[in-house]
Protein backbone atom coordinates (compact mmCIF):
# COMPACT_ATOMS: atom_id res chain seq x y z
CA UNK A 1 0.00 0.00 0.00
CA UNK A 2 1.37 3.34 -1.06
CA UNK A 3 2.07 5.88 1.69
CA UNK A 4 -0.53 8.62 1.57
CA UNK A 5 -0.47 11.63 3.87
CA UNK A 6 -3.67 13.36 2.98
CA UNK A 7 -6.70 12.39 0.93
CA UNK A 8 -9.81 14.33 -0.11
CA UNK A 9 -12.91 12.18 0.04
CA UNK A 10 -16.12 12.96 -1.87
CA UNK A 11 -18.39 12.58 1.13
CA UNK A 12 -22.18 12.43 1.06
CA UNK A 13 -22.66 11.26 4.63
CA UNK A 14 -24.41 8.12 3.39
CA UNK A 15 -23.53 4.54 4.28
CA UNK A 16 -20.71 4.00 1.80
CA UNK A 17 -18.77 7.20 2.25
CA UNK A 18 -19.16 7.13 6.04
CA UNK A 19 -17.57 3.70 6.13
CA UNK A 20 -14.90 4.82 3.68
CA UNK A 21 -13.95 7.80 5.83
CA UNK A 22 -13.20 5.49 8.72
CA UNK A 23 -11.54 2.87 6.54
CA UNK A 24 -9.18 5.40 4.95
CA UNK A 25 -8.00 6.61 8.32
CA UNK A 26 -7.46 3.09 9.59
CA UNK A 27 -5.76 1.72 6.51
CA UNK A 28 -3.60 4.60 5.44
CA UNK A 29 -3.10 6.29 8.80
CA UNK A 30 -3.63 9.49 6.87
CA UNK A 31 -5.52 12.73 7.21
CA UNK A 32 -8.92 12.66 5.57
CA UNK A 33 -10.45 15.86 4.26
CA UNK A 34 -14.11 15.57 3.32
CA UNK A 35 -15.79 17.40 0.49
CA UNK A 36 -19.57 17.53 0.24
CA UNK A 37 -21.18 19.16 -2.76
CA UNK A 38 -24.54 20.82 -2.29
CA UNK A 39 -26.19 20.21 -5.65
CA UNK A 40 -29.70 20.78 -4.36
CA UNK A 41 -30.25 17.35 -2.82
CA UNK A 42 -32.52 17.45 0.22
CA UNK A 43 -29.83 17.02 2.82
CA UNK A 44 -29.21 18.19 6.34
CA UNK A 45 -25.71 19.55 5.80
CA UNK A 46 -25.27 20.44 9.45
CA UNK A 47 -25.80 16.77 10.25
CA UNK A 48 -23.35 15.75 7.51
CA UNK A 49 -20.77 18.10 9.00
CA UNK A 50 -21.34 16.84 12.52
CA UNK A 51 -20.97 13.28 11.31
CA UNK A 52 -17.75 13.99 9.46
CA UNK A 53 -16.39 15.74 12.54
CA UNK A 54 -17.32 12.86 14.80
CA UNK A 55 -15.43 10.49 12.51
CA UNK A 56 -12.25 12.53 12.88
CA UNK A 57 -12.12 14.45 9.63
CA UNK A 58 -9.22 16.88 9.60
CA UNK A 59 -10.94 19.45 7.42
CA UNK A 60 -14.50 19.71 6.11
CA UNK A 61 -15.58 21.39 2.91
CA UNK A 62 -19.27 21.78 2.15
CA UNK A 63 -19.78 23.83 -0.97
CA UNK A 64 -22.92 25.33 -2.37
CA UNK A 65 -22.65 24.47 -6.07
CA UNK A 66 -26.35 24.66 -6.84
CA UNK A 67 -26.32 27.57 -9.29
CA UNK A 68 -23.08 26.51 -10.96
CA UNK A 69 -24.42 22.98 -11.38
CA UNK A 70 -27.59 24.03 -13.16
CA UNK A 71 -26.16 26.96 -15.12
CA UNK A 72 -22.92 25.39 -16.35
CA UNK A 73 -23.78 21.69 -16.49
CA UNK A 74 -27.52 20.93 -16.54
CA UNK A 75 -28.58 23.74 -18.87
CA UNK A 76 -25.83 23.20 -21.47
CA UNK A 77 -26.71 19.51 -21.45
CA UNK A 78 -30.42 20.21 -21.85
CA UNK A 79 -29.69 22.29 -24.96
CA UNK A 80 -28.85 18.93 -26.53
CA UNK A 81 -32.17 17.25 -25.53
CA UNK A 82 -30.13 14.37 -24.17
CA UNK A 83 -31.71 11.01 -23.43
CA UNK A 84 -29.61 7.94 -22.75
CA UNK A 85 -31.23 4.84 -24.23
CA UNK A 86 -34.37 6.80 -24.93
CA UNK A 87 -35.39 7.63 -21.38
CA UNK A 88 -32.68 8.61 -18.92
CA UNK A 89 -32.13 12.36 -18.45
CA UNK A 90 -28.66 11.74 -16.99
CA UNK A 91 -29.25 13.26 -13.56
CA UNK A 92 -26.37 11.40 -11.91
CA UNK A 93 -24.02 11.44 -14.89
CA UNK A 94 -24.08 15.24 -15.21
CA UNK A 95 -23.25 15.83 -11.53
CA UNK A 96 -20.08 13.75 -11.31
CA UNK A 97 -17.83 15.93 -13.49
CA UNK A 98 -18.48 19.01 -11.35
CA UNK A 99 -17.83 17.09 -8.13
CA UNK A 100 -14.59 15.71 -9.59
CA UNK A 101 -13.41 19.13 -10.70
CA UNK A 102 -14.05 20.73 -7.30
CA UNK A 103 -12.51 17.82 -5.50
CA UNK A 104 -9.24 18.25 -7.38
CA UNK A 105 -9.31 21.99 -6.66
CA UNK A 106 -9.62 21.22 -2.95
CA UNK A 107 -6.89 18.57 -3.12
CA UNK A 108 -4.56 21.15 -4.62
CA UNK A 109 -5.58 23.74 -2.07
CA UNK A 110 -4.93 21.52 0.97
CA UNK A 111 -1.92 19.78 -0.54
CA UNK A 112 -3.44 16.33 -0.65
CA UNK A 113 -1.81 13.82 -2.97
CA UNK A 114 -4.88 11.63 -3.26
CA UNK A 115 -8.65 11.71 -3.77
CA UNK A 116 -11.23 9.06 -2.98
CA UNK A 117 -14.89 8.32 -3.70
CA UNK A 118 -17.61 5.85 -2.71
CA UNK A 119 -18.59 4.50 -6.11
CA UNK A 120 -18.42 0.73 -6.47
CA UNK A 121 -16.22 -1.18 -8.88
CA UNK A 122 -19.25 -2.24 -10.89
CA UNK A 123 -20.84 1.04 -11.88
CA UNK A 124 -20.54 4.11 -14.03
CA UNK A 125 -19.77 6.59 -11.29
CA UNK A 126 -16.23 5.33 -10.63
CA UNK A 127 -15.50 6.01 -14.29
CA UNK A 128 -17.10 9.46 -14.27
CA UNK A 129 -15.29 10.54 -11.11
CA UNK A 130 -11.93 9.23 -12.17
CA UNK A 131 -11.98 10.52 -15.75
CA UNK A 132 -12.78 13.91 -14.21
CA UNK A 133 -9.91 13.62 -11.72
CA UNK A 134 -7.35 12.63 -14.32
CA UNK A 135 -8.51 15.35 -16.71
CA UNK A 136 -7.81 18.00 -14.06
CA UNK A 137 -4.65 16.48 -12.62
CA UNK A 138 -2.89 13.82 -14.64
CA UNK A 139 -0.78 12.48 -11.75
CA UNK A 140 -3.41 12.40 -9.01
CA UNK A 141 -3.50 9.31 -6.74
CA UNK A 142 -6.95 7.74 -6.69
CA UNK A 143 -8.16 5.54 -3.88
CA UNK A 144 -11.25 3.59 -4.83
CA UNK A 145 -12.03 1.56 -1.69
CA UNK A 146 -14.71 -0.63 -3.27
CA UNK A 147 -12.02 -2.00 -5.60
CA UNK A 148 -9.54 -2.57 -2.78
CA UNK A 149 -11.16 -3.77 0.42
CA UNK A 150 -12.56 -7.24 0.97
CA UNK A 151 -16.07 -6.12 1.84
CA UNK A 152 -18.18 -7.23 -1.07
CA UNK A 153 -21.68 -6.09 -0.26
CA UNK A 154 -23.59 -3.25 1.27
CA UNK A 155 -24.63 -5.69 3.97
CA UNK A 156 -21.00 -6.09 5.02
CA UNK A 157 -20.74 -2.31 5.08
CA UNK A 158 -23.66 -2.15 7.48
CA UNK A 159 -21.83 -4.67 9.69
CA UNK A 160 -18.64 -2.58 9.55
CA UNK A 161 -20.63 0.54 10.41
CA UNK A 162 -22.19 -1.21 13.42
CA UNK A 163 -18.82 -2.44 14.66
CA UNK A 164 -17.29 1.02 14.38
CA UNK A 165 -20.19 2.98 15.80
CA UNK A 166 -20.86 4.71 12.53
CA UNK A 167 -24.37 5.98 12.43
CA UNK A 168 -26.16 5.16 9.18
CA UNK A 169 -29.29 6.77 7.90
CA UNK A 170 -32.24 4.40 7.76
CA UNK A 171 -34.94 4.67 5.12
CA UNK A 172 -38.48 5.70 5.95
CA UNK A 173 -39.22 2.18 7.16
CA UNK A 174 -36.19 1.91 9.43
CA UNK A 175 -34.32 -0.34 7.02
CA UNK A 176 -30.93 -0.11 5.47
CA UNK A 177 -31.35 2.38 2.59
CA UNK A 178 -31.35 1.82 -1.15
CA UNK A 179 -28.37 3.08 -3.04
CA UNK A 180 -29.53 6.63 -3.62
CA UNK A 181 -28.12 9.48 -5.63
CA UNK A 182 -29.88 12.82 -5.58
CA UNK A 183 -29.45 16.39 -6.72
CA UNK A 184 -31.80 19.11 -7.93
CA UNK A 185 -32.17 17.40 -11.32
CA UNK A 186 -33.14 13.95 -10.15
CA UNK A 187 -33.03 11.21 -7.62
CA UNK A 188 -32.24 7.63 -8.44
CA UNK A 189 -32.56 4.47 -6.44
CA UNK A 190 -30.92 1.13 -7.09
CA UNK A 191 -30.45 -2.14 -5.23
CA UNK A 192 -32.43 -4.24 -2.76
CA UNK A 193 -35.94 -5.12 -3.96
CA UNK A 194 -35.31 -3.22 -7.23
CA UNK A 195 -32.76 -5.82 -8.32
CA UNK A 196 -35.52 -8.03 -9.72
CA UNK A 197 -36.59 -6.12 -12.83
CA UNK A 198 -39.98 -7.86 -12.92
CA UNK A 199 -40.96 -6.75 -9.43
CA UNK A 200 -42.77 -3.44 -9.39
CA UNK A 201 -41.00 -0.74 -7.40
CA UNK A 202 -42.78 -0.14 -4.10
CA UNK A 203 -44.21 3.32 -3.61
CA UNK A 204 -41.82 4.14 -0.74
CA UNK A 205 -38.87 4.20 -3.15
CA UNK A 206 -40.11 7.50 -4.55
CA UNK A 207 -39.01 10.62 -2.74
CA UNK A 208 -39.89 13.71 -4.76
CA UNK A 209 -43.08 13.00 -6.65
CA UNK A 210 -46.55 11.74 -5.90
CA UNK A 211 -47.85 8.79 -7.85
CA UNK A 212 -49.61 9.95 -11.04
CA UNK A 213 -52.56 7.90 -9.82
CA UNK A 214 -52.77 10.01 -6.65
CA UNK A 215 -52.09 13.32 -8.39
CA UNK A 216 -54.63 16.19 -8.32
CA UNK A 217 -57.68 16.05 -10.56
CA UNK A 218 -57.04 19.62 -11.69
CA UNK A 219 -54.88 20.55 -14.65
CA UNK A 220 -52.02 22.96 -13.93
CA UNK A 221 -51.14 25.41 -16.68
CA UNK A 222 -47.56 26.56 -16.95
CA UNK A 223 -45.58 28.84 -19.24
CA UNK A 224 -41.83 28.67 -19.68
CA UNK A 225 -39.77 31.40 -21.36
CA UNK A 226 -36.53 30.60 -23.13
CA UNK A 227 -33.63 32.81 -24.09
CA UNK A 228 -31.00 31.43 -26.46
CA UNK A 229 -31.79 27.83 -25.55
CA UNK A 230 -32.05 28.20 -21.78
CA UNK A 231 -35.18 28.56 -19.69
CA UNK A 232 -35.28 31.95 -17.99
CA UNK A 233 -38.80 32.35 -16.58
CA UNK A 234 -41.69 30.26 -15.28
CA UNK A 235 -45.22 31.65 -15.39
CA UNK A 236 -43.82 35.00 -16.42
CA UNK A 237 -41.47 35.25 -13.45
CA UNK A 238 -37.75 35.55 -14.19
CA UNK A 239 -35.76 33.05 -12.16
CA UNK A 240 -32.16 31.87 -11.91
CA UNK A 241 -31.30 28.51 -13.51
CA UNK A 242 -31.41 26.74 -10.16
CA UNK A 243 -34.69 28.39 -9.20
CA UNK A 244 -36.22 27.35 -12.51
CA UNK A 245 -35.48 23.71 -11.86
CA UNK A 246 -36.67 24.01 -8.27
CA UNK A 247 -39.93 25.59 -9.37
CA UNK A 248 -40.52 22.99 -12.08
CA UNK A 249 -39.72 20.23 -9.57
CA UNK A 250 -42.46 21.51 -7.30
CA UNK A 251 -44.98 21.57 -10.13
CA UNK A 252 -43.88 18.28 -11.64
CA UNK A 253 -43.57 16.52 -8.30
CA UNK A 254 -47.10 17.51 -7.33
CA UNK A 255 -48.48 16.00 -10.56
CA UNK A 256 -46.41 12.83 -10.65
CA UNK A 257 -44.29 13.87 -13.64
CA UNK A 258 -40.97 12.25 -14.55
CA UNK A 259 -41.03 8.86 -12.87
CA UNK A 260 -39.08 6.28 -14.82
CA UNK A 261 -38.49 2.61 -14.12
CA UNK A 262 -35.52 1.66 -16.23
CA UNK A 263 -33.22 -1.19 -17.11
CA UNK A 264 -30.16 0.44 -18.63
CA UNK A 265 -26.82 -0.70 -20.04
CA UNK A 266 -23.89 0.51 -17.97
CA UNK A 267 -20.65 1.60 -19.61
CA UNK A 268 -18.96 -1.45 -18.10
CA UNK A 269 -21.43 -3.67 -19.95
CA UNK A 270 -23.89 -5.00 -17.40
CA UNK A 271 -27.57 -4.20 -17.24
CA UNK A 272 -28.95 -2.52 -14.17
CA UNK A 273 -32.38 -1.52 -12.98
CA UNK A 274 -33.08 1.85 -11.43
CA UNK A 275 -35.96 4.08 -10.43
CA UNK A 276 -35.57 7.70 -11.44
CA UNK A 277 -37.54 10.79 -10.58
CA UNK A 278 -36.88 13.85 -12.74
CA UNK A 279 -40.00 16.01 -12.40
CA UNK A 280 -38.66 19.44 -13.36
CA UNK A 281 -36.18 18.09 -15.90
CA UNK A 282 -38.93 16.22 -17.71
CA UNK A 283 -41.03 19.38 -18.08
CA UNK A 284 -37.96 21.30 -19.22
CA UNK A 285 -37.05 18.65 -21.79
CA UNK A 286 -40.46 18.81 -23.48
CA UNK A 287 -40.64 22.61 -23.32
CA UNK A 288 -37.20 22.97 -24.89
CA UNK A 289 -38.11 20.68 -27.76
CA UNK A 290 -41.27 22.73 -28.26
CA UNK A 291 -39.47 26.05 -28.51
CA UNK A 292 -36.93 24.49 -30.86
CA UNK A 293 -39.76 23.21 -33.03
CA UNK A 294 -40.57 26.73 -34.22
CA UNK A 295 -37.11 28.32 -34.06
CA UNK A 296 -34.78 25.75 -35.66
CA UNK A 297 -34.39 25.15 -39.35
CA UNK A 298 -35.45 21.66 -40.41
CA UNK A 299 -32.04 20.26 -41.31
CA UNK A 300 -30.37 22.06 -38.39
CA UNK A 301 -32.87 20.37 -36.08
CA UNK A 302 -32.33 16.96 -37.65
CA UNK A 303 -28.55 17.28 -37.54
CA UNK A 304 -28.83 18.27 -33.91
CA UNK A 305 -31.05 15.27 -33.17
CA UNK A 306 -28.42 12.98 -34.67
CA UNK A 307 -25.77 14.54 -32.45
CA UNK A 308 -28.00 14.38 -29.39
CA UNK A 309 -27.82 10.61 -29.18
CA UNK A 310 -24.05 10.67 -29.32
CA UNK A 311 -23.88 13.51 -26.81
CA UNK A 312 -26.06 11.62 -24.30
CA UNK A 313 -23.88 8.54 -24.55
CA UNK A 314 -20.78 10.57 -23.98
CA UNK A 315 -22.20 12.21 -20.85
CA UNK A 316 -23.36 8.82 -19.61
CA UNK A 317 -19.87 7.42 -20.07
CA UNK A 318 -18.28 10.20 -18.04
CA UNK A 319 -16.70 12.18 -20.85
CA UNK A 320 -18.04 15.64 -20.03
CA UNK A 321 -14.47 16.89 -19.86
CA UNK A 322 -13.28 15.80 -23.29
CA UNK A 323 -12.48 17.34 -26.66
CA UNK A 324 -15.38 15.49 -28.27
CA UNK A 325 -17.90 16.92 -25.81
CA UNK A 326 -16.47 20.41 -26.40
CA UNK A 327 -16.91 19.93 -30.13
CA UNK A 328 -20.49 18.71 -29.89
CA UNK A 329 -21.32 21.42 -27.35
CA UNK A 330 -20.01 24.14 -29.66
CA UNK A 331 -22.13 22.77 -32.48
CA UNK A 332 -25.24 22.53 -30.32
CA UNK A 333 -24.76 25.96 -28.74
CA UNK A 334 -24.45 27.51 -32.16
CA UNK A 335 -27.96 26.35 -33.02
CA UNK A 336 -29.44 27.99 -29.91
CA UNK A 337 -29.03 31.72 -30.70
CA UNK A 338 -32.64 32.08 -31.77
CA UNK A 339 -34.14 29.47 -29.47
CA UNK A 340 -36.06 32.11 -27.55
CA UNK A 341 -39.73 32.58 -26.82
CA UNK A 342 -42.54 31.16 -24.76
CA UNK A 343 -44.02 27.67 -24.39
CA UNK A 344 -47.43 26.89 -22.89
CA UNK A 345 -48.00 23.56 -21.18
CA UNK A 346 -50.61 21.64 -19.25
CA UNK A 347 -49.46 19.33 -16.49
CA UNK A 348 -51.82 16.57 -15.48
CA UNK A 349 -51.39 13.20 -13.76
CA UNK A 350 -47.87 12.44 -14.91
CA UNK A 351 -48.33 14.02 -18.32
CA UNK A 352 -46.61 17.03 -19.83
CA UNK A 353 -48.70 18.42 -22.66
CA UNK A 354 -47.54 21.21 -24.91
CA UNK A 355 -50.43 23.50 -25.78
CA UNK A 356 -48.68 26.41 -27.50
CA UNK A 357 -45.39 28.07 -28.47
CA UNK A 358 -44.37 31.50 -29.78
CA UNK A 359 -41.12 33.26 -30.61
CA UNK A 360 -39.94 36.53 -32.13
CA UNK A 361 -37.68 34.28 -34.27
CA UNK A 362 -40.38 31.83 -35.23
CA UNK A 363 -39.86 30.15 -38.59
CA UNK A 364 -43.41 28.93 -38.55
CA UNK A 365 -45.05 30.63 -41.49
CA UNK A 366 -48.82 30.74 -41.45
CA UNK A 367 -48.85 32.10 -45.01
CA UNK A 368 -47.09 28.93 -46.13
CA UNK A 369 -48.83 26.38 -43.95
CA UNK A 370 -52.39 27.60 -44.33
CA UNK A 371 -55.12 25.46 -45.88
CA UNK A 372 -56.68 28.71 -47.02
CA UNK A 373 -55.78 30.68 -50.09
CA UNK A 374 -52.18 31.88 -50.40
CA UNK A 375 -50.12 33.48 -53.14
CA UNK A 376 -46.54 32.54 -52.22
CA UNK A 377 -46.64 28.83 -52.86
CA UNK A 378 -47.54 27.10 -56.07
CA UNK A 379 -49.18 23.72 -55.49
CA UNK A 380 -48.29 22.77 -59.06
CA UNK A 381 -44.57 22.78 -58.07
CA UNK A 382 -45.22 19.78 -55.85
CA UNK A 383 -45.86 17.60 -58.89
CA UNK A 384 -42.27 17.96 -60.16
CA UNK A 385 -40.87 17.57 -56.65
CA UNK A 386 -42.68 14.29 -56.19
CA UNK A 387 -41.89 13.01 -59.69
CA UNK A 388 -38.15 13.61 -59.22
CA UNK A 389 -38.23 11.91 -55.83
CA UNK A 390 -40.10 9.03 -57.44
CA UNK A 391 -37.62 8.72 -60.29
CA UNK A 392 -35.60 5.89 -58.78
CA UNK A 393 -38.69 4.21 -57.28
CA UNK A 394 -40.38 4.07 -60.70
CA UNK A 395 -37.16 2.83 -62.20
CA UNK A 396 -37.09 -0.07 -59.73
CA UNK A 397 -40.63 -0.94 -60.68
CA UNK A 398 -39.80 -1.12 -64.39
CA UNK A 399 -36.87 -3.48 -63.72
CA UNK A 400 -39.28 -5.99 -62.25
CA UNK A 401 -41.79 -5.88 -65.05
N1 LIG B 1 -27.50 4.24 -13.04
C1 LIG B 1 -27.45 5.67 -12.92
C2 LIG B 1 -26.27 6.21 -13.67
O1 LIG B 1 -25.35 5.49 -13.95
C3 LIG B 1 -27.45 6.12 -11.47
C4 LIG B 1 -26.24 5.72 -10.66
C5 LIG B 1 -26.17 6.24 -9.26
N2 LIG B 1 -27.35 5.98 -8.52
C6 LIG B 1 -27.43 5.28 -7.39
N3 LIG B 1 -28.61 5.07 -6.93
N4 LIG B 1 -26.39 4.81 -6.79
O2 LIG B 1 -26.22 7.38 -13.98
Short mmCIF file of N, CA, C and O and ligand atoms in Angstrom, two decimals, residues 88 92-93 124-125 128 179-181 188-190 264 272 276 316, ligand 1:
data_model
loop_
_atom_site.label_atom_id
_atom_site.label_comp_id
_atom_site.label_asym_id
_atom_site.label_seq_id
_atom_site.Cartn_x
_atom_site.Cartn_y
_atom_site.Cartn_z
N UNK A 88 -33.37 8.11 -20.12
CA UNK A 88 -32.68 8.61 -18.92
C UNK A 88 -32.12 10.02 -19.15
O UNK A 88 -31.30 10.24 -20.04
N UNK A 92 -27.59 11.73 -12.67
CA UNK A 92 -26.37 11.40 -11.91
C UNK A 92 -25.13 11.70 -12.74
O UNK A 92 -24.17 12.31 -12.26
N UNK A 93 -25.19 11.32 -14.01
CA UNK A 93 -24.02 11.44 -14.89
C UNK A 93 -23.54 12.89 -15.02
O UNK A 93 -22.33 13.14 -15.09
N UNK A 124 -20.99 3.02 -13.16
CA UNK A 124 -20.54 4.11 -14.03
C UNK A 124 -19.84 5.22 -13.26
O UNK A 124 -18.98 5.91 -13.80
N UNK A 125 -20.23 5.40 -12.00
CA UNK A 125 -19.77 6.59 -11.29
C UNK A 125 -18.27 6.58 -11.03
O UNK A 125 -17.64 7.63 -11.05
N UNK A 128 -16.85 8.01 -14.14
CA UNK A 128 -17.10 9.46 -14.27
C UNK A 128 -16.23 10.26 -13.33
O UNK A 128 -15.65 11.28 -13.72
N UNK A 179 -29.46 2.24 -2.58
CA UNK A 179 -28.37 3.08 -3.04
C UNK A 179 -29.01 4.27 -3.75
O UNK A 179 -29.66 4.12 -4.77
N UNK A 180 -28.84 5.44 -3.14
CA UNK A 180 -29.53 6.63 -3.62
C UNK A 180 -28.53 7.63 -4.16
O UNK A 180 -27.46 7.81 -3.61
N UNK A 181 -28.87 8.29 -5.25
CA UNK A 181 -28.12 9.48 -5.63
C UNK A 181 -29.12 10.57 -5.94
O UNK A 181 -30.10 10.34 -6.66
N UNK A 188 -32.21 8.98 -7.90
CA UNK A 188 -32.24 7.63 -8.44
C UNK A 188 -32.07 6.66 -7.30
O UNK A 188 -31.40 6.96 -6.30
N UNK A 189 -32.69 5.52 -7.44
CA UNK A 189 -32.56 4.47 -6.44
C UNK A 189 -32.23 3.17 -7.13
O UNK A 189 -32.79 2.86 -8.20
N UNK A 190 -31.29 2.43 -6.55
CA UNK A 190 -30.92 1.13 -7.09
C UNK A 190 -30.73 0.17 -5.92
O UNK A 190 -30.51 0.58 -4.80
N UNK A 264 -31.08 -0.25 -17.73
CA UNK A 264 -30.16 0.44 -18.63
C UNK A 264 -28.87 -0.36 -18.79
O UNK A 264 -28.56 -1.23 -17.97
N UNK A 272 -28.53 -2.79 -15.53
CA UNK A 272 -28.95 -2.52 -14.17
C UNK A 272 -30.31 -1.87 -14.18
O UNK A 272 -30.72 -1.24 -15.16
N UNK A 276 -35.97 6.30 -11.35
CA UNK A 276 -35.57 7.70 -11.44
C UNK A 276 -36.77 8.61 -11.27
O UNK A 276 -37.87 8.30 -11.74
N UNK A 316 -23.13 10.03 -20.40
CA UNK A 316 -23.36 8.82 -19.61
C UNK A 316 -22.03 8.15 -19.27
O UNK A 316 -21.81 7.69 -18.16
N1 LIG B 1 -27.50 4.24 -13.04
C1 LIG B 1 -27.45 5.67 -12.92
C2 LIG B 1 -26.27 6.21 -13.67
O1 LIG B 1 -25.35 5.49 -13.95
C3 LIG B 1 -27.45 6.12 -11.47
C4 LIG B 1 -26.24 5.72 -10.66
C5 LIG B 1 -26.17 6.24 -9.26
N2 LIG B 1 -27.35 5.98 -8.52
C6 LIG B 1 -27.43 5.28 -7.39
N3 LIG B 1 -28.61 5.07 -6.93
N4 LIG B 1 -26.39 4.81 -6.79
O2 LIG B 1 -26.22 7.38 -13.98
#
